[in-house]
Amino acid sequence: MQDRWNAAAAPGADDPLGQCVYGSRLLGAEPSLVLHGGGNTSAKSTVEDVVGEPTEVLYVKGSGWDLATIEREGFTALRLDRLRALLRLERLSDERMMNELRCARLDARAPDPSVESLLHALLPYPAVQHSHADALIALTNQPDGAGLVRKVFADDVVVVPYVMPGFDLARLCAVAFPREAGPHTLGLVLLNHGLFTFGASTEEAYRRHVELIGRAERFLAGHPRAWTPDDRRHTANAQPPPPFHAVELARLRREISDVAGAPMVVSRHDNPTVRAFLSRPDLASLATRGPLTPDHVIRTKRLPLLGRDVAGYARQYEEYFAAHRERRGSTLTMLDAAPRVVLDPELGMLSVGRRAADADIATDIYAHTIEVIELAERVGSYRALPAADLFDVEYWELEHAKLRRAPQAGPFVGEVALVTGAASGIGRACAAALRSRGAAVIGLDVNPAVSDTGSGPDYLGLRADVTDADAVEAAVHSGVERFGGIDIVVAAAGIFPASQPIAELDAGEWRRTMAVNADAIASLLSLVHPLLALAPRGGRVVVVASKNVPAPGPGAAAYSASKAAVTQLARVAALEWAADRIRVNMVHPDAVFDTGLWTEDLLQERAARYRLTVEEYKRRNLLRVDVTSARVGELVATLCDDPFAATTGAQVPVDGGNERVI
Ligand code: ZN
């Protein structure tokens, strides 16, 4: 662990909360210390309350804040005397404890305090730091974890056996800590959980964290690696990863989604570390020992799926649930039985989540799991908690509160849409409309600006010319690798050549228009059909055609013919693919002027052709409305949604009403 404390940047001791924020961010900066919500910090201080009474408070990390980015308002001030009174109780349910913690806030609008607040309160030091450091977990997750901890830290720490976080753990520490701690004590080790350090200031607590984690790291480094990514002993018979088959990955995603009862994002990862782990002869043993810390179960489940037998995994999960529910004697409802991590010799490591962000968290956690197992195997034998303890956290109401905070809204959550022409205009608007409904989007465009169409984990922008079949295939492959499949295809890429009477038709222009507007869509549909057929909720295609199909315009022969061709193509697809539960519909936009197709010159030329001003030309529809890209995007997304579940082969105009068509 690197000592990142910078005295010049850190707030002084006269600002205990400011220093705590600073120190929290230092812990948060190292994923090997705190991963996705593991770890928290606090500072004690005295403030004047609203009636001017000096009040001792615990500033403790609030739920939903990440240590790496936490601010002052991420800390909740709790009345310390109230917390100390609670610690005198023999028993307190989690629900009551959370209620009491909320009631002990100085500010009712402050976030829910950490479930570990009472533990912070009982430690008699002004500042406390807590992490789930990899190096410490490698020592504690062992048959003789306590022995190894003693060997490394001697009497400098108090060691407490594993107890589920919450009131019982705080109670246990409230008894054990005063009994065992002395002036030499630097920290508190919770087996199979993590490390607390403390001091007169956050600076001291942080320095003790650096000191203790450093000792654990040096101890581990003094032992030979259990394996390395290029370890010939284990990779000698492992060939370089075969190129994976997108349809096989989509089929696995379909099975996982069916078991989960909802579409899931599946993300594939293959790198030397993963491959070395997957190639180990003892993989089946190592990978089925359980997670690093129990809070990981809500992200990764207790065990990964080895291979592809999703149904077998689900059966085992149901048995595990049935066995432990009986022990708990409660009326728990089973969570979905689908895996969150898959280790497959051919596909590599797959992570699963309702959204791409959830799959990414599972990826991070499992990448650390592989690393910590390796560290643990250097000095002994990796061992996780018994299934019963993990089950109790998996079905712990307070852990599920964390998941509920993540946005899950939208009809397309867990689904994946491929949008061509996504860099601008209608394609870009379709990508936005689909994402706003929860879909992950793969945007394709020949324009490199496609990478700016979206940001965040649920968007992947890829540069590809739709007329280059190899480039499109490579892009689809990358998209499936990122999200696991394709549920929705929106063919929006198109060109609108300069006006040209048939008598002067340029053959090259004609062919180029047909290539982009018709041929490319035929070859794209052919490519994605097997993926769409595996979509958990049924595949959907929307082809962005044109008003020119029912009402062609003079001078636009190539454009009108290409859009008519693609309309017929889509109608045939609707006929052929209905049996595969794939709906194919078309939209016929007209006069959408905020797209890449329309330049000021073109507008003037078109307006002149109809003897109109540009303004008249723009609103020459029956309703006299502006037809914007956003409006077309909303229609396209709605066509993919449930209100149109019984509609295929439809051609929907979005043109403000056109007397030549009506
Ligand atoms: Zn913890």
XYZ file of C-alpha atoms and ligand atoms in Angstrom:
663
model
C 0.000 0.000 0.000
C 1.417 3.275 -1.122
C 1.570 6.112 1.429
C -0.282 8.835 -0.454
C -0.599 11.316 2.404
C 0.499 14.761 1.287
C 0.791 17.089 4.260
C 0.627 20.124 1.971
C -2.746 19.040 0.530
C -4.362 17.543 3.640
C -6.616 19.698 5.838
C -5.279 20.264 9.337
C -6.254 18.655 12.620
C -8.580 21.602 13.369
C -10.883 20.291 10.618
C -11.447 16.627 11.553
C -14.193 16.120 8.942
C -12.107 17.735 6.185
C -9.165 15.524 7.081
C -11.458 12.489 7.139
C -12.726 13.319 3.621
C -9.135 13.647 2.444
C -8.056 10.347 4.048
C -11.158 8.557 2.737
C -10.285 9.523 -0.802
C -6.782 8.126 -0.324
C -8.227 4.761 0.723
C -10.735 4.945 -2.125
C -7.953 5.555 -4.645
C -6.710 1.983 -4.216
C -9.095 -0.706 -5.498
C -6.993 -3.304 -3.649
C -8.221 -1.699 -0.404
C -11.858 -0.900 -1.069
C -13.848 -2.355 -3.921
C -17.364 -1.222 -4.774
C -18.632 -0.183 -1.378
C -16.255 -2.222 0.799
C -14.756 -0.050 3.527
C -15.724 3.104 5.358
C -14.309 5.841 7.538
C -15.297 8.161 10.374
C -14.206 11.040 12.552
C -15.434 12.139 15.965
C -15.871 15.763 16.893
C -17.868 18.124 19.056
C -20.275 20.590 17.463
C -22.909 22.948 18.718
C -26.402 21.701 17.997
C -29.321 23.939 17.095
C -29.899 25.076 20.695
C -26.218 25.843 21.163
C -25.525 22.727 23.193
C -22.034 21.162 22.627
C -22.749 17.745 21.124
C -20.320 14.891 20.520
C -20.852 13.539 17.008
C -19.606 10.692 14.861
C -19.193 11.689 11.227
C -19.543 8.377 9.428
C -19.623 7.515 5.743
C -23.142 7.578 4.343
C -24.560 4.784 2.216
C -24.341 5.321 -1.516
C -21.105 7.316 -1.362
C -17.892 5.998 -2.826
C -14.768 6.618 -0.743
C -12.798 7.633 -3.846
C -15.096 10.573 -4.568
C -16.712 11.293 -1.209
C -17.445 14.884 -0.145
C -18.207 16.414 3.245
C -21.936 15.896 2.648
C -21.248 12.177 2.132
C -20.727 11.934 5.885
C -23.636 11.712 8.297
C -23.272 13.271 11.742
C -24.706 11.007 14.463
C -25.139 11.800 18.175
C -22.408 9.756 19.879
C -24.114 9.533 23.274
C -27.080 7.867 21.591
C -24.830 5.357 19.790
C -23.044 4.529 23.055
C -26.407 3.924 24.709
C -27.397 1.543 21.918
C -24.183 -0.423 22.451
C -25.324 -1.228 25.990
C -28.235 -3.246 24.578
C -27.927 -7.020 24.466
C -29.837 -7.352 21.235
C -31.107 -5.154 18.449
C -32.546 -6.235 15.097
C -31.014 -4.796 11.928
C -34.170 -2.912 11.142
C -34.347 -1.346 14.592
C -30.638 -0.564 14.501
C -30.974 1.271 11.172
C -34.007 3.111 12.532
C -32.072 4.172 15.635
C -29.070 5.256 13.541
C -31.323 7.356 11.324
C -32.956 8.904 14.362
C -29.526 9.755 15.802
C -28.705 12.013 12.837
C -28.195 15.716 13.439
C -29.576 16.438 9.976
C -32.581 14.412 8.834
C -31.586 14.925 5.188
C -28.156 13.304 5.644
C -27.693 9.931 3.931
C -28.327 6.645 5.737
C -25.288 5.978 7.908
C -23.102 2.920 7.331
C -24.299 -0.344 8.933
C -20.891 -0.382 10.610
C -21.551 2.946 12.418
C -21.752 1.386 15.887
C -18.366 -0.260 15.391
C -16.897 3.137 14.545
C -18.607 4.629 17.578
C -17.196 2.157 20.077
C -13.560 2.563 19.047
C -12.247 5.179 21.516
C -10.283 7.235 18.975
C -11.112 10.471 17.141
C -10.528 8.929 13.673
C -11.163 5.472 12.196
C -10.399 3.937 8.787
C -11.747 0.605 7.586
C -10.879 -1.352 4.439
C -11.329 -4.833 2.995
C -7.710 -4.891 1.780
C -6.745 -7.730 -0.549
C -3.508 -8.419 1.342
C -5.359 -8.771 4.631
C -8.076 -11.001 3.155
C -5.350 -13.265 1.740
C -4.165 -13.803 5.331
C -7.538 -14.198 7.019
C -9.231 -16.423 4.418
C -7.262 -19.455 5.475
C -7.884 -22.533 7.609
C -5.672 -20.856 10.261
C -6.373 -17.230 9.444
C -6.002 -16.091 13.063
C -2.602 -17.791 13.312
C -1.299 -16.074 10.177
C -2.589 -12.697 11.362
C -0.725 -13.139 14.661
C 2.412 -14.190 12.814
C 2.356 -11.006 10.713
C 1.038 -8.454 13.220
C 2.051 -10.004 16.557
C 0.203 -8.149 19.344
C -0.271 -4.944 17.387
C -3.852 -5.814 16.481
C -6.946 -7.138 18.188
C -8.360 -10.115 16.258
C -12.070 -10.836 16.121
C -13.628 -13.911 14.481
C -16.138 -13.480 11.664
C -19.561 -12.204 12.662
C -22.039 -10.686 10.227
C -21.723 -6.870 10.135
C -24.383 -4.989 12.060
C -25.331 -4.917 15.713
C -23.947 -8.355 16.676
C -20.493 -7.568 15.318
C -20.444 -4.173 17.055
C -21.541 -5.832 20.304
C -18.804 -8.465 20.042
C -16.171 -5.783 19.422
C -17.546 -3.655 22.245
C -16.717 -6.527 24.594
C -13.501 -7.841 22.993
C -11.777 -4.571 22.129
C -11.465 -2.988 25.602
C -10.388 -6.361 26.981
C -7.604 -6.950 24.474
C -6.484 -3.524 23.326
C -3.574 -1.690 24.877
C -1.449 1.372 24.186
C 0.478 -0.614 21.544
C -2.678 -1.503 19.571
C -2.639 -0.181 15.998
C -5.638 -1.944 14.506
C -8.533 -4.348 14.687
C -8.621 -7.332 12.315
C -11.996 -8.852 11.530
C -11.380 -12.320 10.092
C -12.817 -12.836 6.587
C -13.807 -9.185 6.547
C -11.167 -6.480 6.873
C -9.034 -4.085 8.876
C -9.828 -1.119 11.131
C -7.133 1.341 12.114
C -7.574 4.387 14.317
C -5.738 7.255 15.885
C -5.835 10.756 17.251
C -6.349 12.014 13.677
C -7.215 10.589 10.256
C -3.561 11.094 9.379
C -2.525 8.740 12.187
C -5.262 6.201 11.344
C -4.216 6.278 7.681
C -0.495 5.893 8.503
C -1.333 2.852 10.621
C -3.301 1.431 7.703
C -0.254 1.910 5.471
C 1.958 0.308 8.126
C -0.209 -2.784 8.709
C -1.188 -3.441 5.085
C 2.467 -2.918 4.130
C 3.475 -5.612 6.616
C 0.913 -8.033 5.145
C 2.076 -7.250 1.605
C 5.745 -7.768 2.481
C 4.933 -11.042 4.189
C 3.053 -12.287 1.102
C 5.759 -11.032 -1.266
C 8.303 -13.072 0.706
C 6.627 -16.261 -0.487
C 6.898 -17.566 -4.053
C 3.975 -16.812 -6.328
C 1.415 -19.582 -6.499
C 1.191 -18.984 -10.232
C 1.885 -16.218 -12.702
C 0.033 -15.211 -15.836
C 2.802 -16.686 -17.985
C 3.375 -19.717 -15.790
C 4.428 -22.441 -18.191
C 3.509 -25.195 -15.765
C -0.126 -24.331 -16.169
C -0.305 -22.764 -19.585
C 1.903 -25.205 -21.479
C -1.095 -27.105 -22.755
C -3.266 -24.028 -23.035
C -3.293 -22.665 -26.555
C -3.808 -18.963 -27.164
C -7.492 -18.182 -26.722
C -9.527 -19.329 -29.705
C -11.610 -16.581 -31.308
C -14.947 -16.833 -29.543
C -18.173 -17.383 -31.395
C -20.610 -14.503 -30.907
C -23.659 -16.718 -31.357
C -22.449 -19.138 -28.681
C -22.050 -16.256 -26.240
C -25.534 -14.982 -27.147
C -26.976 -18.463 -26.606
C -25.424 -18.618 -23.137
C -26.772 -15.131 -22.383
C -30.241 -16.297 -23.456
C -30.083 -19.261 -21.051
C -28.836 -17.039 -18.221
C -31.568 -14.467 -18.918
C -34.241 -17.173 -18.982
C -33.120 -18.410 -15.568
C -32.877 -14.852 -14.236
C -36.367 -14.080 -15.496
C -35.153 -10.893 -17.223
C -32.694 -9.942 -19.950
C -29.139 -9.729 -18.614
C -26.002 -8.055 -19.900
C -23.107 -10.499 -20.234
C -19.598 -9.128 -20.662
C -16.667 -11.208 -21.831
C -13.086 -10.872 -20.550
C -10.054 -12.711 -21.704
C -6.578 -11.699 -20.598
C -3.430 -13.546 -19.511
C -4.426 -13.506 -15.814
C -7.870 -14.940 -16.536
C -6.451 -17.497 -18.948
C -3.776 -18.651 -16.489
C -6.454 -19.066 -13.821
C -8.771 -20.941 -16.183
C -5.936 -23.223 -17.259
C -5.122 -24.407 -13.753
C -5.705 -28.098 -13.122
C -7.140 -27.212 -9.694
C -9.530 -24.578 -11.106
C -12.635 -26.499 -10.041
C -11.392 -26.504 -6.454
C -10.104 -22.911 -6.334
C -13.138 -21.369 -8.005
C -15.694 -23.084 -5.805
C -14.397 -21.999 -2.421
C -16.394 -18.785 -2.245
C -15.988 -15.008 -2.281
C -13.358 -12.840 -0.573
C -15.823 -11.085 1.702
C -19.511 -11.808 2.182
C -20.677 -8.467 0.747
C -19.492 -9.687 -2.666
C -22.272 -12.306 -2.849
C -24.888 -9.801 -3.943
C -22.662 -8.980 -6.933
C -21.092 -12.315 -7.837
C -23.302 -14.886 -6.070
C -21.508 -17.353 -3.808
C -19.999 -19.367 -6.664
C -19.238 -18.819 -10.342
C -20.608 -21.120 -13.025
C -17.836 -23.363 -14.357
C -18.592 -24.200 -17.984
C -22.012 -23.559 -19.506
C -24.510 -25.755 -17.688
C -26.795 -22.919 -16.623
C -29.679 -25.246 -15.753
C -27.397 -27.344 -13.513
C -26.161 -24.168 -11.795
C -29.743 -23.045 -11.214
C -30.673 -26.435 -9.708
C -27.750 -26.235 -7.291
C -28.683 -22.693 -6.373
C -32.252 -23.766 -5.628
C -30.953 -26.565 -3.392
C -28.653 -24.140 -1.570
C -31.546 -21.754 -1.057
C -33.908 -24.462 0.167
C -31.325 -25.818 2.630
C -30.540 -22.452 4.195
C -34.046 -21.073 4.204
C -35.011 -23.977 6.417
C -32.236 -23.100 8.853
C -33.373 -19.498 8.966
C -36.971 -20.608 9.411
C -38.164 -17.480 7.666
C -40.320 -16.822 4.658
C -37.545 -15.633 2.369
C -38.178 -15.286 -1.344
C -35.514 -16.778 -3.568
C -33.455 -14.364 -5.637
C -32.948 -15.358 -9.251
C -30.827 -18.493 -9.657
C -28.663 -17.190 -12.518
C -24.870 -16.966 -12.136
C -23.105 -13.579 -12.101
C -19.668 -14.897 -13.045
C -19.030 -17.626 -15.605
C -15.643 -19.294 -16.081
C -15.600 -21.127 -19.384
C -12.458 -22.609 -20.909
C -13.412 -21.379 -24.394
C -15.320 -18.166 -23.728
C -13.069 -16.953 -20.900
C -14.472 -15.099 -17.917
C -17.965 -13.697 -18.302
C -19.652 -11.305 -15.929
C -23.396 -10.923 -15.716
C -25.596 -8.050 -14.547
C -28.940 -6.387 -15.088
C -27.022 -3.448 -16.528
C -23.546 -3.153 -17.979
C -22.484 -1.271 -14.827
C -23.525 -4.262 -12.674
C -21.623 -6.670 -14.918
C -18.572 -4.390 -14.648
C -18.736 -4.490 -10.848
C -18.860 -8.303 -10.954
C -15.837 -8.193 -13.298
C -13.818 -6.005 -10.923
C -14.708 -8.144 -7.945
C -13.846 -11.407 -9.646
C -10.560 -10.049 -11.034
C -9.613 -9.245 -7.421
C -10.857 -12.639 -6.307
C -8.430 -14.323 -8.709
C -5.582 -12.146 -7.403
C -6.359 -12.752 -3.731
C -6.713 -16.507 -4.237
C -3.236 -16.425 -5.778
C -1.878 -14.451 -2.796
C -3.570 -16.780 -0.328
C -2.225 -19.885 -2.032
C 1.332 -18.569 -1.532
C 1.128 -18.828 2.216
C -1.442 -21.563 2.710
C -4.746 -22.511 1.218
C -7.513 -20.076 0.267
C -10.668 -20.670 2.247
C -13.839 -18.563 2.263
C -16.590 -18.475 4.870
C -19.007 -21.383 5.206
C -22.046 -21.237 2.913
C -24.374 -20.453 5.818
C -22.594 -17.161 6.624
C -22.576 -16.170 2.971
C -26.243 -17.031 2.584
C -27.113 -14.796 5.525
C -25.489 -11.805 3.835
C -26.920 -12.704 0.418
C -30.383 -12.593 1.971
C -29.679 -9.643 4.252
C -32.102 -6.810 3.781
C -29.437 -4.156 4.412
C -27.278 -5.427 1.529
C -30.205 -5.349 -0.864
C -30.797 -1.724 -0.013
C -27.462 -1.066 -1.802
C -28.709 -2.699 -4.995
C -32.003 -0.839 -4.925
C -30.197 2.478 -5.074
C -28.916 1.638 -8.567
C -31.202 2.874 -11.343
C -33.088 -0.075 -12.811
C -35.886 1.778 -14.539
C -36.823 1.448 -18.199
C -38.487 -1.182 -20.356
C -35.219 -2.144 -22.078
C -32.973 -2.705 -19.026
C -30.730 -5.681 -19.752
C -31.336 -5.431 -23.498
C -28.808 -4.515 -26.166
C -29.483 -2.369 -29.228
C -27.305 -1.965 -32.307
C -27.822 1.371 -34.067
C -26.170 2.211 -37.384
C -25.567 5.811 -38.325
C -25.334 6.596 -34.621
C -22.943 9.542 -34.890
C -25.575 12.080 -35.911
C -29.168 12.838 -36.816
C -31.815 10.128 -36.566
C -29.342 7.363 -35.621
C -27.961 9.417 -32.760
C -31.496 10.244 -31.589
C -32.476 6.548 -31.739
C -29.436 5.631 -29.619
C -30.434 8.279 -27.054
C -34.081 7.167 -26.961
C -33.128 3.514 -26.499
C -30.599 4.324 -23.767
C -33.106 6.504 -21.939
C -35.301 3.386 -21.751
C -32.481 1.344 -20.192
C -30.932 -0.395 -23.214
C -27.209 -0.800 -23.677
C -26.345 0.580 -27.105
C -23.714 -0.359 -29.673
C -23.403 2.634 -31.998
C -21.923 2.161 -35.473
C -20.911 4.900 -37.848
C -18.266 5.696 -40.406
C -17.892 9.026 -38.589
C -15.475 8.775 -35.618
C -17.804 11.095 -33.670
C -19.816 7.930 -32.980
C -17.692 7.464 -29.867
C -19.225 10.686 -28.461
C -22.858 9.655 -28.992
C -22.963 8.223 -25.486
C -20.808 7.787 -22.408
C -20.719 5.392 -19.511
C -20.741 1.623 -19.294
C -23.907 1.076 -21.349
C -22.605 2.650 -24.545
C -20.058 1.336 -27.028
C -19.363 3.499 -30.078
C -17.574 1.747 -32.940
C -16.318 3.171 -36.195
C -17.347 1.086 -39.191
C -18.436 1.740 -42.760
C -21.743 -0.119 -43.164
C -20.763 -1.103 -46.713
C -17.655 -2.893 -45.419
C -19.034 -6.284 -44.412
C -15.846 -7.319 -42.581
C -15.777 -4.110 -40.549
C -19.446 -4.516 -39.610
C -18.898 -8.137 -38.619
C -15.923 -7.143 -36.456
C -18.005 -4.398 -34.824
C -20.904 -6.761 -34.110
C -18.396 -9.193 -32.620
C -16.997 -6.477 -30.332
C -20.503 -5.418 -29.357
C -21.480 -8.961 -28.411
C -18.240 -9.347 -26.468
C -19.117 -6.214 -24.481
C -22.834 -6.854 -23.836
C -23.491 -10.551 -24.638
C -25.927 -10.347 -27.557
C -28.184 -8.122 -29.633
C -31.921 -7.675 -29.020
C -32.714 -4.630 -31.122
C -31.318 -3.433 -34.452
C -32.023 0.037 -35.790
C -30.791 0.563 -39.343
C -30.512 4.330 -39.552
C -27.336 4.854 -41.602
C -28.180 6.313 -44.983
C -27.116 8.776 -47.637
C -29.111 11.290 -49.680
C -27.291 12.064 -52.919
C -27.567 15.365 -54.742
C -30.642 15.767 -56.926
C -30.218 14.175 -60.350
C -32.801 13.548 -63.073
C -32.885 9.991 -64.416
C -31.817 11.226 -67.840
C -28.513 12.307 -66.302
C -28.179 9.488 -63.824
C -24.646 8.773 -62.661
C -24.203 5.012 -62.426
C -21.581 5.279 -59.698
C -23.846 7.467 -57.550
C -26.740 5.064 -58.080
C -24.620 2.103 -56.973
C -23.214 3.936 -53.966
C -26.715 4.929 -52.821
C -27.987 1.381 -53.204
C -24.881 0.051 -51.425
C -25.362 2.212 -48.308
C -29.162 2.417 -48.143
C -30.103 -1.115 -49.227
C -27.246 -3.626 -49.680
C -25.629 -2.795 -46.337
C -28.901 -3.365 -44.476
C -29.474 -6.685 -46.270
C -26.055 -7.919 -45.231
C -26.444 -6.530 -41.671
C -29.799 -8.278 -41.205
C -28.346 -11.508 -42.525
C -25.464 -11.176 -40.044
C -27.527 -10.383 -36.943
C -30.425 -12.784 -37.518
C -29.020 -15.610 -35.347
C -28.349 -13.102 -32.553
C -31.834 -11.563 -32.741
C -33.348 -15.059 -32.685
C -31.688 -15.543 -29.275
C -32.978 -12.276 -27.764
C -34.566 -13.108 -24.398
C -37.680 -10.994 -25.049
C -37.739 -11.497 -28.806
C -35.757 -9.546 -31.374
C -36.825 -6.239 -32.878
C -35.705 -4.462 -36.006
C -36.618 -0.982 -37.096
C -35.549 0.169 -40.540
C -35.454 3.899 -41.038
C -36.908 4.167 -44.561
C -38.476 7.337 -45.953
C -41.627 9.117 -46.997
C -40.142 8.780 -50.485
C -41.284 5.146 -50.486
C -45.030 5.932 -50.714
C -44.415 9.389 -52.244
C -41.230 9.499 -54.319
C -39.769 12.791 -55.403
C -38.478 13.840 -58.809
C -34.706 14.054 -58.905
C -34.360 11.480 -56.100
C -34.451 8.272 -58.137
C -31.542 6.528 -56.440
C -32.637 7.557 -52.941
C -36.300 6.655 -53.483
C -35.448 3.330 -55.127
C -32.967 2.386 -52.390
C -35.506 3.164 -49.642
C -38.191 1.200 -51.515
C -35.788 -1.728 -51.808
C -34.998 -1.712 -48.112
C -38.693 -1.432 -47.271
C -39.410 -4.578 -49.257
C -36.405 -6.225 -47.618
C -37.795 -5.411 -44.171
C -41.282 -6.656 -45.108
C -39.816 -9.976 -46.208
C -37.808 -10.127 -42.973
C -41.062 -9.605 -41.047
C -42.541 -12.593 -42.893
C -39.519 -14.834 -42.534
C -38.625 -13.986 -38.939
C -41.998 -13.946 -37.192
C -41.485 -17.600 -36.282
C -38.250 -16.568 -34.517
C -40.163 -13.964 -32.447
C -38.438 -11.127 -34.317
C -40.598 -8.106 -35.150
C -39.546 -5.957 -38.086
C -41.071 -2.537 -38.652
C -40.305 0.512 -40.707
C -40.591 4.218 -40.126
C -41.041 6.703 -42.943
C -39.715 10.048 -41.763
C -39.990 13.114 -43.902
C -38.393 16.496 -43.752
C -36.200 15.843 -40.712
C -33.875 18.759 -41.171
C -31.616 18.384 -38.128
C -29.711 15.477 -39.727
C -26.417 15.146 -41.559
C -28.274 14.733 -44.871
C -29.507 18.309 -45.040
C -27.260 21.238 -45.895
C -28.403 24.814 -46.332
C -27.790 24.528 -50.109
C -29.854 21.389 -50.384
C -32.685 22.999 -48.422
C -32.748 25.999 -50.774
C -32.655 23.813 -53.828
C -35.535 21.642 -52.571
C -37.591 24.652 -51.533
C -37.090 26.246 -54.968
C -38.168 23.034 -56.677
C -41.557 23.289 -54.899
C -41.647 27.098 -55.291
C -41.562 27.567 -51.503
C -39.400 29.500 -49.077
C -37.085 27.391 -46.925
C -39.337 27.985 -43.884
C -42.454 26.950 -45.833
C -40.621 23.933 -47.192
C -39.544 22.842 -43.703
C -43.127 22.793 -42.406
C -44.981 21.818 -45.524
C -46.766 18.945 -43.730
C -50.456 18.854 -42.825
C -49.864 19.436 -39.119
C -47.341 22.231 -39.796
C -44.929 20.708 -37.255
C -41.159 20.386 -37.174
C -40.293 16.712 -37.501
C -37.130 16.399 -35.450
C -34.634 13.570 -35.126
C -35.618 13.244 -31.481
C -39.254 12.655 -32.486
C -38.199 9.911 -34.891
C -35.939 8.397 -32.207
C -38.846 8.271 -29.740
C -41.066 6.584 -32.328
C -38.377 4.018 -33.168
C -37.850 3.180 -29.474
C -41.613 2.932 -28.911
C -41.953 0.547 -31.863
C -39.469 -1.721 -30.058
C -41.492 -1.565 -26.847
C -44.481 -3.541 -25.586
C -47.277 -1.345 -26.998
C -46.177 -2.674 -30.385
C -45.663 -6.285 -29.238
C -48.329 -7.413 -31.728
C -47.051 -5.346 -34.640
C -44.687 -6.483 -37.357
C -44.251 -5.511 -40.983
C -45.773 -2.084 -40.277
C -44.770 1.112 -42.034
C -45.292 4.081 -39.765
C -45.012 7.585 -41.179
C -43.441 10.302 -39.040
C -43.868 13.273 -41.305
C -46.461 15.629 -39.807
C -49.047 14.205 -42.258
C -48.558 14.304 -46.011
C -51.432 14.759 -48.434
C -49.633 12.780 -51.142
C -49.478 9.795 -48.775
C -52.827 10.049 -46.985
Zn -16.512 -3.831 6.287
